[in-house]
Amino acid sequence: MQRTSERIRQMVIKEFIQILRDTRMKAIVFVIPVLQTLVFGFAVTTDVNNVPTAVIDLDKSFESRELIRRFEASGYFNIQVMPGSPAQVQELLDRSTVTVALQINPKFGSDLSRRIPTSIQLLADGTDSNTATVALDYANRIIKKYAQDLAGPSSLSARVDVRQRAWYNPELKSKNYNVPGVIAMVIMLTSLLLTSMAVVREREMGTMEQLMVTPLKPVELILGKTIPFALIAFFDMILITMLGVLLFDIPINGPLLLLPLSTAIYLLSVLGIGLFISTIAKTQQQALMATFLFYMPAVLLSGFMFPIENMPEMFQYATYVNPLRYFLVIIRGIFLKGNGIAILWPPMAALFLLGIGVFALSAFRFRKRLG
Amino acid sequence: MKFLRIKAIAKKELIQIWRDPLSLALAFMMPVLLLLIFGYAISLDVDNLTTIVYDADRSSTSRELIDELTASGYFSIVRFADSQREIDTYLDTGNARVAISIPMDFAKTVRTGGTAQLQIIVDGSDSNTATIALGYLSALTELYSQRIAGERITPLIEPRVRVWYNPELKSRNFIIPGLIAVIMMVIAALLTSLTFAREWERGTMEQLISTPVKPQELILGKLIPYFLIGFIDMALTVLMAVFLFDVPLRGNVFILGIVSGVFLFGALGLGIIISIVAKSQLVASQISMVATFLPSFLLSGFMFAISNMPVPLQIISRIIPARYFIIVLKGIFLKGNPLRILVMDAIFLLIFGAAVFVVANKKLQKKMV
């Protein structure tokens, strides 16, 4: 047993020297997680603000100006142009200069001052359906609020008062949702790619034969090949967590200790899949493409950006074999919901079983290919 | 530059590609698979939100309200809770995303003309879904309270809404044209980022250097076969978008083809630069992920509106070719834009392609001596 651990240690050291010999590789291990966290923290927001808007005010009354002011003050709309005629709107929408156009027709003010129901035109570019849906909802609310304010309190008193609260993320910030997810994504991408390509490279260069004539046992070889990447993954996990907490103020509401534990469980599956790819791929090109072929669907079908319950049933079943799915639930539970092991044990157990299965299968295939 | 030498290099590269049928198959499978997943599995439309209801009132009035919410199709009730406590468990475990709690005297308050209170809790960890769900809920309860109040007043201002280019606001129409750009960017980089790195690693680069072939001939020769693969991928994705997913193609297909070619040239060239600089396949693969996948997926306006980003990122997004290609794709697919409107974006892609080619040349020249 002493000898085994010593051999694995030597193999891990060799592996580290090989990976980090290239200074660029050192930088990559550090830069990829930082870059991803920054981009996800800053850029990826599905919050709809500052929608570029055109306003065609054909009325120019007190009422029309008040409505425009309310649109601007809401923060949702950024009025960029005020064309004089409706004809210009077509060009503005065609060129994507604006996403929403608000047209106030003549007589708007005079109708309102005499309390005659009037109308207003809203035009939206539906190309980006998500922004359009949310922006139109905001616009409708602003208009309705204005109409209610004008009509006075008596005529439309809401009889049911809604008390809304959002738990876990009261201000509904996208970054709180995304940054913990980046940990899962970065670990998967780096570990998969490094594992699969490192093994295939050994084979491509013919150095696999050299390793096989050493006293290394297959199990030791597998562990020696995966432990370095697991360590890199842990390093990335800590790096992203620190960035998230220090730079983006992401709360950690749950027990911090669960984070390394669940990462270890997650790595079982990820490294297992990396090994599996390495048993299929003959060249590094194949390994790269196969990794990507697995990685993209895994990210898309994980609930990272798109809710799983919206998917057709068949795809929902497919997500059960996606380790990313479980890890996201766990990691968001720890960060945002403050979940402890009492709540998180089912996804953790599922992830563990999945990991054992995948790793065993890959190790078996790997040994067969060696022999 | 001699055409003969370019042809020879292209032929050599083609033979090498042909010898690796698995990679070739993956190059064609990837766009098809991704489009299938995006087209069928992914939707940004929010419906069937898992909902837990705690009805302390148990009156016909409260049941009516619940029925109304269910009938909308946005909420699917997974459980009628027996106690307020149960709501916590359901939200904590993620078994429900929305909780609606109706107080005991709901019906009585409504009957006597008072203001009844309805408590709604959403799981805010997915902020986008939560925002949209709250929007639905307040609209639905407002309708409901107007109805029971019996006063159906026409609102003073009636918004007349029209949505252009994608009247039904289908997220598929929005995602697929953008996705084509992302897929093409990634595929192009995956294809070429290993070409030179592989030659360096195997030592065959020395052999190429000893031949009379010039850097620009080498680059073009290596680019041409991958350009063909990329173009077939492009055609494949456009065909799938139109015939399988019914995304309208309103503009000129010919312009689409030309701009795609220009974009592809730049994207493949970027992969070649990475390949020349990295010298090792492991490094090249990692750089190409960071340099192509991340920016084209996240900073191109594919899904996340550029106008929402902080200013430094908005500036960075201006040098991302996928941004311009996405404008062209959405313009041609959904808006039916004529060339006049798209010409600036096409010119940028052209400049990008040329710049990439020049840089690749310079880098290779330095390494070859």
XYZ file of C-alpha atoms in Angstrom:
740
model
C 0.000 0.000 0.000
C 2.932 2.269 0.832
C 4.331 1.602 -2.599
C 1.016 2.312 -4.284
C 0.638 5.740 -2.751
C 4.256 6.532 -3.575
C 3.781 5.542 -7.206
C 0.610 7.604 -7.480
C 2.440 10.534 -5.919
C 5.229 10.316 -8.492
C 2.719 10.076 -11.314
C 0.824 13.128 -10.020
C 4.075 15.089 -9.834
C 4.984 14.091 -13.391
C 1.544 15.093 -14.572
C 1.775 18.489 -12.877
C 5.194 19.147 -14.380
C 3.807 18.290 -17.811
C 0.743 20.494 -17.519
C 2.391 23.478 -15.947
C 5.645 23.337 -17.908
C 3.941 25.499 -20.471
C 3.668 28.927 -18.868
C 0.584 29.621 -20.923
C -1.090 26.629 -19.359
C -0.391 28.066 -15.907
C -2.067 31.268 -16.973
C -5.003 29.391 -18.457
C -5.751 27.503 -15.253
C -6.001 30.864 -13.539
C -7.469 33.027 -16.283
C -10.364 30.860 -17.459
C -12.258 30.842 -14.154
C -11.592 34.523 -13.478
C -12.714 35.548 -16.938
C -15.839 33.424 -16.813
C -16.817 34.728 -13.404
C -16.329 38.331 -14.485
C -18.328 37.915 -17.650
C -21.149 36.051 -15.938
C -21.200 38.438 -13.014
C -21.247 41.568 -15.114
C -22.653 40.736 -18.507
C -25.126 37.961 -18.140
C -28.186 39.577 -16.817
C -31.639 38.780 -17.933
C -32.833 41.815 -16.037
C -34.450 44.117 -18.532
C -33.275 47.694 -18.062
C -32.394 50.573 -20.351
C -34.373 49.218 -23.283
C -33.556 51.490 -26.219
C -36.793 53.299 -26.948
C -38.155 55.738 -29.510
C -40.972 58.083 -28.620
C -43.129 59.735 -31.249
C -45.017 62.453 -29.492
C -47.569 63.816 -31.963
C -49.546 65.440 -29.194
C -47.016 67.482 -27.247
C -49.423 68.123 -24.423
C -48.876 68.205 -20.686
C -50.254 64.659 -20.423
C -48.060 63.203 -23.139
C -44.940 64.746 -21.611
C -45.906 63.405 -18.205
C -46.262 59.900 -19.586
C -42.890 60.149 -21.333
C -41.323 61.362 -18.097
C -42.739 58.350 -16.300
C -41.271 56.023 -18.920
C -37.882 57.618 -18.472
C -38.026 57.729 -14.692
C -38.847 54.031 -14.484
C -35.295 53.108 -15.465
C -36.578 50.369 -17.741
C -36.616 52.530 -20.839
C -33.861 54.609 -22.306
C -35.381 57.086 -24.714
C -32.832 57.499 -27.465
C -34.693 59.212 -30.262
C -37.809 61.294 -30.572
C -38.596 61.137 -34.271
C -41.070 63.653 -35.640
C -43.075 61.267 -37.787
C -44.193 57.645 -37.478
C -42.575 56.881 -40.841
C -39.121 56.949 -39.284
C -39.973 54.210 -36.810
C -39.722 51.473 -39.411
C -36.110 52.319 -40.142
C -35.250 52.568 -36.435
C -36.645 49.115 -35.744
C -35.122 47.644 -38.894
C -31.706 48.855 -37.885
C -32.238 47.691 -34.288
C -31.522 51.199 -33.059
C -34.502 50.852 -30.761
C -36.406 47.877 -29.405
C -39.569 49.630 -28.345
C -41.432 52.531 -29.895
C -44.133 54.476 -28.145
C -46.460 56.552 -30.258
C -48.714 59.169 -28.701
C -51.342 60.381 -31.122
C -52.805 63.904 -31.313
C -55.735 64.537 -28.994
C -54.212 62.269 -26.328
C -53.981 65.154 -23.874
C -57.319 66.707 -24.689
C -59.098 63.350 -24.451
C -57.552 62.674 -21.090
C -58.334 66.078 -19.662
C -61.986 65.451 -20.552
C -61.692 61.906 -19.130
C -62.542 60.277 -22.435
C -60.893 56.864 -22.886
C -58.080 57.141 -25.365
C -55.387 54.880 -26.712
C -51.687 54.797 -27.174
C -49.528 52.776 -29.524
C -46.756 50.479 -28.431
C -44.489 48.855 -30.968
C -41.935 46.238 -30.026
C -39.208 44.401 -31.890
C -40.085 40.777 -31.207
C -36.741 39.435 -32.416
C -35.578 39.156 -28.834
C -38.712 37.595 -27.424
C -37.606 37.671 -23.808
C -36.766 41.360 -23.706
C -39.902 42.173 -25.679
C -42.164 40.275 -23.268
C -40.714 41.888 -20.189
C -40.475 45.380 -21.705
C -44.089 45.295 -22.879
C -45.168 44.188 -19.431
C -43.344 47.140 -17.867
C -44.792 49.563 -20.419
C -48.309 48.315 -19.786
C -47.864 48.751 -16.076
C -46.579 52.312 -16.408
C -49.490 53.235 -18.666
C -52.016 51.577 -16.374
C -50.587 53.295 -13.333
C -50.794 56.649 -15.064
C -54.394 56.038 -16.074
C -55.271 55.037 -12.522
C -53.600 58.122 -11.115
C -55.591 60.283 -13.508
C -58.870 58.527 -12.821
C -58.496 59.026 -9.113
C -58.644 56.430 -6.369
C -62.402 55.783 -6.278
C -63.138 54.133 -9.590
C -60.631 51.316 -9.600
C -59.815 50.198 -6.132
C -58.149 46.833 -6.207
C -60.138 44.543 -3.980
C -57.430 41.948 -3.736
C -54.163 43.268 -2.514
C -51.178 41.187 -3.511
C -48.270 40.956 -1.130
C -45.313 39.742 -3.126
C -42.060 38.484 -1.796
C -39.132 36.822 -3.497
C -37.221 34.500 -1.258
C -33.513 33.671 -1.358
C -32.764 36.534 -3.735
C -35.075 39.377 -2.716
C -33.782 41.893 -5.219
C -33.993 39.327 -8.010
C -30.395 39.811 -9.093
C -29.216 37.699 -12.009
C -25.643 37.543 -10.782
C -26.682 35.766 -7.587
C -28.123 33.057 -9.777
C -25.333 32.893 -12.326
C -22.062 33.189 -10.437
C -22.508 30.033 -8.318
C -23.378 28.249 -11.549
C -20.062 29.307 -13.066
C -18.263 27.083 -10.547
C -20.085 24.105 -11.971
C -19.420 25.120 -15.576
C -15.728 25.921 -15.176
C -14.987 22.739 -13.273
C -16.695 20.692 -15.910
C -15.011 22.320 -18.887
C -11.467 22.394 -17.539
C -11.534 18.946 -15.979
C -13.176 17.254 -18.952
C -10.875 18.798 -21.481
C -7.674 18.356 -19.498
C -8.390 14.739 -18.587
C -9.468 13.588 -21.997
C -6.755 15.403 -23.891
C -3.918 14.543 -21.497
C -4.610 10.825 -21.765
C -4.999 10.928 -25.525
C -1.809 12.944 -25.883
C 0.088 10.286 -24.016
C -1.250 7.736 -26.449
C -0.633 9.905 -29.502
C 2.973 10.514 -28.537
C 3.563 6.887 -27.743
C 4.512 7.588 -24.141
C 1.577 5.498 -22.965
C 3.622 2.409 -23.824
C 6.403 3.701 -21.609
C 4.013 4.173 -18.719
C 2.691 0.656 -19.198
C 6.099 -0.958 -18.828
C 6.605 0.779 -15.492
C 5.369 -1.009 -12.347
C 2.323 1.309 -12.314
C -0.892 -0.630 -11.965
C -3.839 0.452 -14.120
C -5.702 1.797 -11.078
C -2.676 3.828 -10.113
C -2.375 5.119 -13.636
C -6.009 6.224 -13.620
C -5.662 7.933 -10.256
C -2.391 9.556 -11.257
C -4.042 10.912 -14.385
C -7.113 12.269 -12.614
C -5.874 13.583 -9.256
C -3.959 16.558 -10.751
C -7.031 17.736 -12.588
C -9.143 17.285 -9.483
C -6.712 19.536 -7.621
C -6.915 22.144 -10.368
C -10.690 21.944 -10.160
C -10.571 22.560 -6.416
C -8.298 25.524 -6.960
C -10.739 26.942 -9.520
C -13.657 26.351 -7.167
C -11.987 28.312 -4.361
C -10.965 31.069 -6.756
C -14.480 31.557 -8.111
C -16.056 31.401 -4.660
C -13.694 34.100 -3.424
C -14.338 36.287 -6.451
C -18.070 35.789 -6.071
C -18.113 36.704 -2.413
C -15.588 39.534 -2.501
C -16.376 41.145 -5.829
C -20.013 40.338 -6.449
C -21.324 40.105 -2.890
C -22.843 36.713 -3.499
C -24.202 35.474 -0.177
C -23.114 32.125 1.225
C -26.084 31.241 3.365
C -25.396 27.554 3.865
C -22.632 25.554 5.481
C -19.386 26.301 3.639
C -18.041 22.853 4.340
C -20.577 21.257 2.037
C -18.980 23.036 -0.902
C -15.709 21.039 -1.072
C -17.566 17.851 -0.204
C -20.074 18.204 -3.006
C -17.346 19.350 -5.403
C -15.487 16.113 -4.697
C -18.612 14.102 -5.435
C -19.219 16.082 -8.612
C -15.642 15.521 -9.761
C -16.191 11.755 -9.678
C -18.634 12.027 -12.575
C -16.784 14.736 -14.460
C -13.405 13.004 -14.368
C -15.148 9.751 -15.164
C -16.642 11.257 -18.307
C -13.253 12.732 -19.227
C -11.700 9.283 -18.945
C -14.524 7.819 -20.973
C -13.922 10.291 -23.794
C -10.236 9.429 -23.697
C -11.075 5.787 -24.296
C -13.038 6.678 -27.430
C -10.841 9.373 -28.923
C -7.714 8.435 -30.818
C -6.468 11.948 -31.455
C -6.547 15.142 -29.450
C -8.742 16.671 -32.130
C -11.314 13.960 -31.533
C -11.051 14.429 -27.787
C -11.610 18.163 -28.118
C -14.643 17.744 -30.342
C -16.146 14.943 -28.295
C -15.695 16.963 -25.120
C -17.510 19.847 -26.653
C -20.229 17.610 -28.002
C -20.892 16.486 -24.451
C -20.301 19.798 -22.726
C -22.702 22.031 -24.650
C -25.820 19.867 -24.215
C -24.848 19.244 -20.588
C -24.818 22.979 -19.920
C -28.011 23.641 -21.835
C -29.939 20.791 -20.234
C -28.852 21.465 -16.681
C -31.199 24.216 -15.611
C -28.296 26.644 -15.665
C -30.061 29.192 -17.795
C -33.200 27.444 -18.910
C -35.629 25.972 -16.370
C -35.895 22.216 -16.608
C -39.659 22.117 -16.073
C -40.112 24.037 -19.323
C -38.502 21.255 -21.331
C -40.455 18.488 -23.045
C -40.745 15.391 -20.870
C -38.240 13.360 -22.860
C -35.541 15.951 -22.278
C -36.474 16.226 -18.623
C -35.679 12.533 -18.204
C -32.377 13.047 -19.995
C -31.353 15.623 -17.390
C -31.363 12.919 -14.708
C -28.063 11.552 -16.027
C -26.509 15.008 -16.204
C -24.174 15.540 -13.239
C -24.324 19.301 -13.787
C -28.023 19.282 -12.988
C -27.502 17.917 -9.480
C -24.471 20.007 -8.755
C -26.298 23.199 -9.694
C -29.118 22.402 -7.281
C -26.591 21.710 -4.538
C -24.431 24.734 -5.168
C -27.333 27.169 -5.463
C -28.844 25.597 -2.375
C -25.659 26.238 -0.428
C -25.120 29.770 -1.695
C -28.594 31.245 -1.961
C -31.042 29.115 -0.045
C -28.840 28.296 2.908
C -29.716 24.622 2.540
C -27.933 22.150 4.765
C -27.310 18.457 4.321
C -30.815 17.699 5.607
C -32.268 19.153 2.419
C -29.425 18.537 -0.011
C -28.824 14.858 0.652
C -31.048 13.566 -2.199
C -29.213 15.374 -5.017
C -25.893 14.603 -3.343
C -26.716 10.921 -3.116
C -27.873 10.892 -6.730
C -24.697 12.623 -7.838
C -22.607 10.182 -5.845
C -24.278 7.141 -7.393
C -23.983 8.643 -10.855
C -20.324 9.411 -10.234
C -19.497 5.912 -9.000
C -21.273 4.424 -12.001
C -19.599 6.620 -14.587
C -16.169 6.338 -13.030
C -16.360 2.568 -12.729
C -17.503 2.185 -16.312
C -14.747 4.445 -17.602
C -12.076 2.802 -15.476
C -13.179 -0.571 -16.804
C -12.971 0.603 -20.415
C -9.679 2.310 -19.721
C -8.159 -0.878 -18.318
C -9.379 -2.888 -21.237
C -7.759 -0.502 -23.662
C -4.511 -0.718 -21.767
C -4.431 -4.476 -21.826
C 1.740 33.267 -53.871
C 1.335 30.274 -56.110
C -2.008 28.645 -56.601
C -0.349 25.289 -57.186
C 1.243 25.237 -53.745
C -2.010 26.291 -52.052
C -3.733 23.452 -53.861
C -1.118 20.970 -52.735
C -1.393 22.002 -49.093
C -5.206 21.932 -49.261
C -5.051 18.454 -50.737
C -2.716 17.226 -48.015
C -4.992 18.693 -45.360
C -8.070 17.103 -46.949
C -6.387 13.709 -46.912
C -5.558 14.177 -43.252
C -9.144 15.139 -42.453
C -10.416 12.180 -44.433
C -8.209 9.851 -42.406
C -9.924 10.950 -39.216
C -13.566 10.183 -39.972
C -14.630 10.488 -36.329
C -13.595 14.137 -36.147
C -15.284 14.797 -39.449
C -18.482 13.153 -38.247
C -18.360 15.191 -35.036
C -17.943 18.368 -37.057
C -21.247 17.664 -38.772
C -23.032 16.221 -35.749
C -22.328 19.106 -33.445
C -24.407 21.794 -35.164
C -27.249 19.361 -35.802
C -27.368 18.184 -32.206
C -27.123 21.674 -30.760
C -29.859 23.010 -32.997
C -32.091 20.062 -32.102
C -31.632 20.677 -28.389
C -32.167 24.383 -28.693
C -35.090 24.007 -31.021
C -36.946 21.342 -29.098
C -35.812 21.408 -25.507
C -35.087 24.976 -24.662
C -37.554 27.695 -24.277
C -37.395 30.942 -22.419
C -41.159 31.066 -22.248
C -42.256 30.692 -18.665
C -45.139 28.291 -18.141
C -46.109 25.371 -15.925
C -44.416 26.901 -12.915
C -44.515 24.456 -10.028
C -46.810 26.029 -7.474
C -47.864 25.201 -3.951
C -51.128 26.639 -2.661
C -52.086 27.083 0.966
C -55.796 27.816 1.086
C -56.706 28.606 4.699
C -60.072 29.921 3.643
C -61.413 26.924 1.726
C -64.324 28.920 0.386
C -65.866 28.942 -3.051
C -64.342 32.372 -3.585
C -60.815 31.223 -2.872
C -61.273 28.130 -5.031
C -62.477 30.337 -7.851
C -59.299 32.374 -7.631
C -57.158 29.242 -7.651
C -59.035 27.894 -10.673
C -58.432 31.115 -12.489
C -54.707 30.957 -11.839
C -54.487 27.334 -12.965
C -56.550 27.984 -16.063
C -53.992 30.515 -17.237
C -51.541 27.680 -17.926
C -48.665 29.532 -16.323
C -48.944 27.723 -13.017
C -49.246 24.056 -12.328
C -50.189 23.247 -8.775
C -48.090 20.473 -7.297
C -49.592 20.501 -3.837
C -52.341 21.919 -1.679
C -50.590 22.527 1.609
C -52.129 21.708 4.961
C -50.148 24.298 6.843
C -48.145 27.412 6.259
C -45.028 25.525 7.331
C -45.265 23.180 4.392
C -44.639 26.086 2.031
C -41.162 26.545 3.469
C -40.211 22.947 2.846
C -41.460 23.002 -0.719
C -39.577 26.149 -1.606
C -36.419 25.046 0.209
C -36.246 21.744 -1.602
C -37.101 23.370 -4.900
C -40.215 21.249 -5.317
C -42.181 24.417 -5.905
C -41.099 27.775 -7.252
C -44.206 29.737 -6.388
C -46.266 29.702 -3.213
C -49.719 31.241 -2.975
C -51.219 31.631 0.432
C -54.859 32.640 0.915
C -55.757 33.926 4.404
C -58.655 32.558 6.466
C -61.083 35.437 6.051
C -60.506 35.905 2.333
C -64.083 35.301 1.132
C -65.605 37.248 3.990
C -63.437 40.294 3.384
C -64.166 40.244 -0.339
C -67.928 39.902 0.306
C -68.067 42.790 2.712
C -66.193 45.014 0.312
C -62.923 45.166 2.193
C -59.496 44.593 0.744
C -58.417 40.991 1.040
C -54.779 40.118 1.177
C -53.111 37.483 -0.901
C -49.612 36.388 -0.082
C -47.316 35.323 -2.889
C -43.806 34.027 -2.463
C -41.569 33.205 -5.397
C -38.218 31.497 -5.453
C -36.030 34.405 -6.478
C -32.901 32.381 -7.073
C -33.830 32.194 -10.752
C -34.389 35.899 -11.120
C -35.663 35.874 -14.680
C -38.369 33.300 -14.106
C -39.312 35.005 -10.849
C -39.757 38.405 -12.503
C -41.968 36.988 -15.216
C -43.987 34.904 -12.736
C -44.646 37.927 -10.550
C -45.788 39.848 -13.619
C -48.292 37.124 -14.516
C -49.583 36.850 -10.966
C -50.248 40.527 -10.493
C -51.965 40.779 -13.865
C -54.167 37.765 -13.108
C -55.168 38.902 -9.629
C -55.939 42.342 -10.944
C -58.267 40.876 -13.540
C -59.862 38.769 -10.859
C -60.400 41.634 -8.448
C -61.882 43.748 -11.208
C -64.324 40.978 -11.958
C -65.475 40.371 -8.404
C -65.713 44.097 -7.867
C -68.253 43.954 -10.667
C -67.011 47.140 -12.185
C -65.606 46.442 -15.580
C -64.517 49.943 -16.431
C -62.727 50.557 -19.668
C -59.337 51.869 -18.663
C -58.671 55.496 -19.436
C -55.689 54.692 -21.603
C -55.742 51.568 -23.662
C -52.350 50.431 -24.872
C -52.488 49.082 -28.418
C -49.569 46.742 -28.680
C -48.033 45.484 -31.871
C -44.997 43.253 -32.066
C -42.998 43.257 -35.250
C -40.843 40.575 -36.872
C -41.893 37.904 -34.370
C -45.530 38.626 -33.556
C -46.096 35.565 -31.400
C -42.913 36.276 -29.447
C -41.655 32.744 -30.018
C -38.342 32.316 -28.260
C -37.350 29.785 -30.914
C -37.356 32.466 -33.598
C -35.144 34.578 -31.405
C -32.698 31.889 -30.367
C -32.069 29.926 -33.547
C -30.639 32.629 -35.828
C -28.320 33.754 -33.041
C -27.389 30.192 -32.259
C -26.208 29.643 -35.824
C -23.598 32.356 -35.275
C -22.432 30.869 -31.981
C -22.211 27.356 -33.410
C -20.294 28.518 -36.450
C -17.833 30.504 -34.355
C -17.168 27.541 -32.084
C -16.968 24.960 -34.849
C -14.619 27.118 -36.872
C -12.273 27.518 -33.929
C -12.486 23.841 -33.008
C -11.626 22.878 -36.557
C -8.606 25.079 -37.088
C -7.193 25.705 -33.619
C -5.392 22.384 -33.627
C -4.090 22.368 -37.211
C -0.765 24.092 -36.691
C -0.408 22.986 -33.068
C -0.614 19.398 -34.298
C 2.141 19.938 -36.870
C 4.356 21.503 -34.214
C 3.704 18.684 -31.761
C 4.403 15.963 -34.288
C 7.438 17.693 -35.656
C 6.017 17.787 -39.201
C 6.138 21.582 -39.108
C 9.892 21.391 -39.697
C 9.221 19.398 -42.847
C 6.773 22.014 -44.092
C 9.238 24.796 -43.373
C 11.882 23.091 -45.468
C 9.577 23.150 -48.508
C 9.310 26.286 -50.674
C 5.793 26.965 -49.344
C 5.213 30.511 -48.086
C 3.302 31.401 -44.915
C 0.272 32.834 -46.687
C 0.067 29.801 -48.954
C 0.262 27.512 -45.967
C -2.501 29.390 -44.150
C -4.807 29.508 -47.165
C -4.129 25.890 -48.014
C -5.009 24.797 -44.514
C -8.029 27.067 -44.386
C -9.747 25.967 -47.578
C -10.788 22.430 -46.543
C -12.136 23.675 -43.223
C -13.938 26.450 -45.012
C -15.757 23.796 -47.020
C -16.730 21.880 -43.870
C -17.822 25.073 -42.180
C -19.897 26.114 -45.141
C -21.665 22.758 -45.257
C -22.390 23.145 -41.528
C -23.741 26.599 -42.200
C -26.034 25.365 -44.955
C -27.150 22.484 -42.732
C -28.124 24.792 -39.879
C -29.975 27.217 -42.132
C -31.912 24.355 -43.736
C -32.823 22.955 -40.319
C -33.881 26.367 -39.064
C -36.208 26.913 -41.997
C -37.630 23.472 -42.633
C -37.575 21.864 -39.208
C -38.186 24.817 -36.929
C -40.193 27.068 -39.238
C -38.065 30.098 -38.549
C -39.080 32.593 -41.225
C -36.368 33.433 -43.748
C -37.576 36.766 -45.076
C -34.430 38.228 -46.591
C -32.094 37.387 -49.407
C -30.468 33.939 -49.169
C -27.690 34.992 -51.504
C -26.585 37.809 -49.187
C -26.794 35.394 -46.271
C -24.417 33.043 -48.073
C -21.869 35.743 -48.863
C -21.831 37.272 -45.377
C -21.595 33.791 -43.859
C -18.570 33.095 -46.016
C -16.880 36.291 -44.847
C -17.670 35.504 -41.213
C -16.437 31.943 -41.553
C -13.150 33.116 -43.047
C -12.513 35.381 -40.056
C -13.544 32.754 -37.508
C -11.353 30.067 -39.091
C -8.506 32.543 -39.282
C -8.828 33.269 -35.578
C -8.508 29.542 -34.887
C -5.386 29.468 -37.045
C -3.795 32.328 -35.093
C -4.489 30.477 -31.842
C -2.979 27.373 -33.351
C 0.180 29.155 -34.489
C 0.689 30.906 -31.165
C -0.144 28.022 -28.848
C 2.125 25.380 -30.398
C 0.537 22.707 -28.187
C -2.864 21.189 -28.745
C -3.801 21.259 -25.065
C -3.092 24.977 -24.792
C -4.716 25.723 -28.143
C -7.925 23.959 -27.162
C -8.214 25.938 -23.930
C -7.447 29.275 -25.561
C -9.947 28.673 -28.322
C -12.680 27.980 -25.765
C -12.010 31.268 -24.008
C -11.508 33.266 -27.161
C -14.486 32.013 -29.128
C -17.146 30.241 -27.127
C -17.428 32.645 -24.199
C -17.529 35.948 -26.077
C -19.767 34.707 -28.864
C -22.163 33.083 -26.421
C -22.298 35.752 -23.754
C -21.136 39.082 -25.138
C -22.597 39.006 -28.619
C -26.150 39.892 -27.756
C -27.159 36.335 -28.640
C -29.261 36.006 -25.506
C -28.263 38.792 -23.229
C -29.029 42.309 -24.366
C -25.876 44.351 -24.903
C -27.654 47.518 -23.749
C -27.873 45.948 -20.283
C -24.142 45.393 -19.870
C -21.729 47.728 -18.112
C -20.012 50.142 -20.500
C -16.561 48.449 -20.601
C -18.181 45.190 -21.679
C -20.287 47.041 -24.248
C -17.062 48.370 -25.739
C -15.487 44.909 -25.761
C -18.555 43.524 -27.477
C -17.841 45.817 -30.422
C -14.812 43.775 -31.466
C -16.611 40.454 -31.298
C -17.398 39.295 -34.821
C -20.318 37.161 -33.662
C -22.113 40.327 -32.601
C -22.186 41.605 -36.171
C -22.986 38.238 -37.650
C -25.936 37.863 -35.274
C -27.301 41.230 -36.391
C -26.994 40.091 -39.992
C -28.592 36.708 -39.278
C -31.521 38.154 -37.338
C -31.867 40.882 -39.938
C -32.055 38.462 -42.828
C -34.108 35.784 -41.087
C -36.673 37.763 -39.141
C -36.610 41.320 -40.422
C -36.028 40.731 -44.111
C -33.472 43.545 -44.116
C -32.050 44.602 -47.462
C -28.269 44.830 -47.896
C -28.428 48.619 -47.422
C -29.157 48.190 -43.718
C -26.689 45.396 -43.122
C -23.792 46.801 -45.089
C -21.896 48.266 -42.108
C -21.990 44.968 -40.241
C -20.837 43.091 -43.330
C -17.966 45.552 -43.802
C -16.856 45.008 -40.222
C -16.778 41.253 -40.769
C -14.715 41.832 -43.907
C -12.219 43.993 -41.997
C -12.048 41.411 -39.246
C -11.338 38.642 -41.741
C -8.588 40.658 -43.435
C -6.987 41.661 -40.140
C -6.988 38.092 -38.896
C -5.323 36.911 -42.093
C -2.583 39.545 -41.840
C -1.900 38.765 -38.174
C -1.800 35.028 -38.852
C 0.725 35.676 -41.616
C 2.957 37.792 -39.421
C 2.898 35.285 -36.585
C 3.680 32.378 -38.846
C 6.457 34.239 -40.625
C 8.155 34.884 -37.296
C 7.885 31.269 -36.251
C 9.038 29.873 -39.565
C 12.417 31.551 -39.620
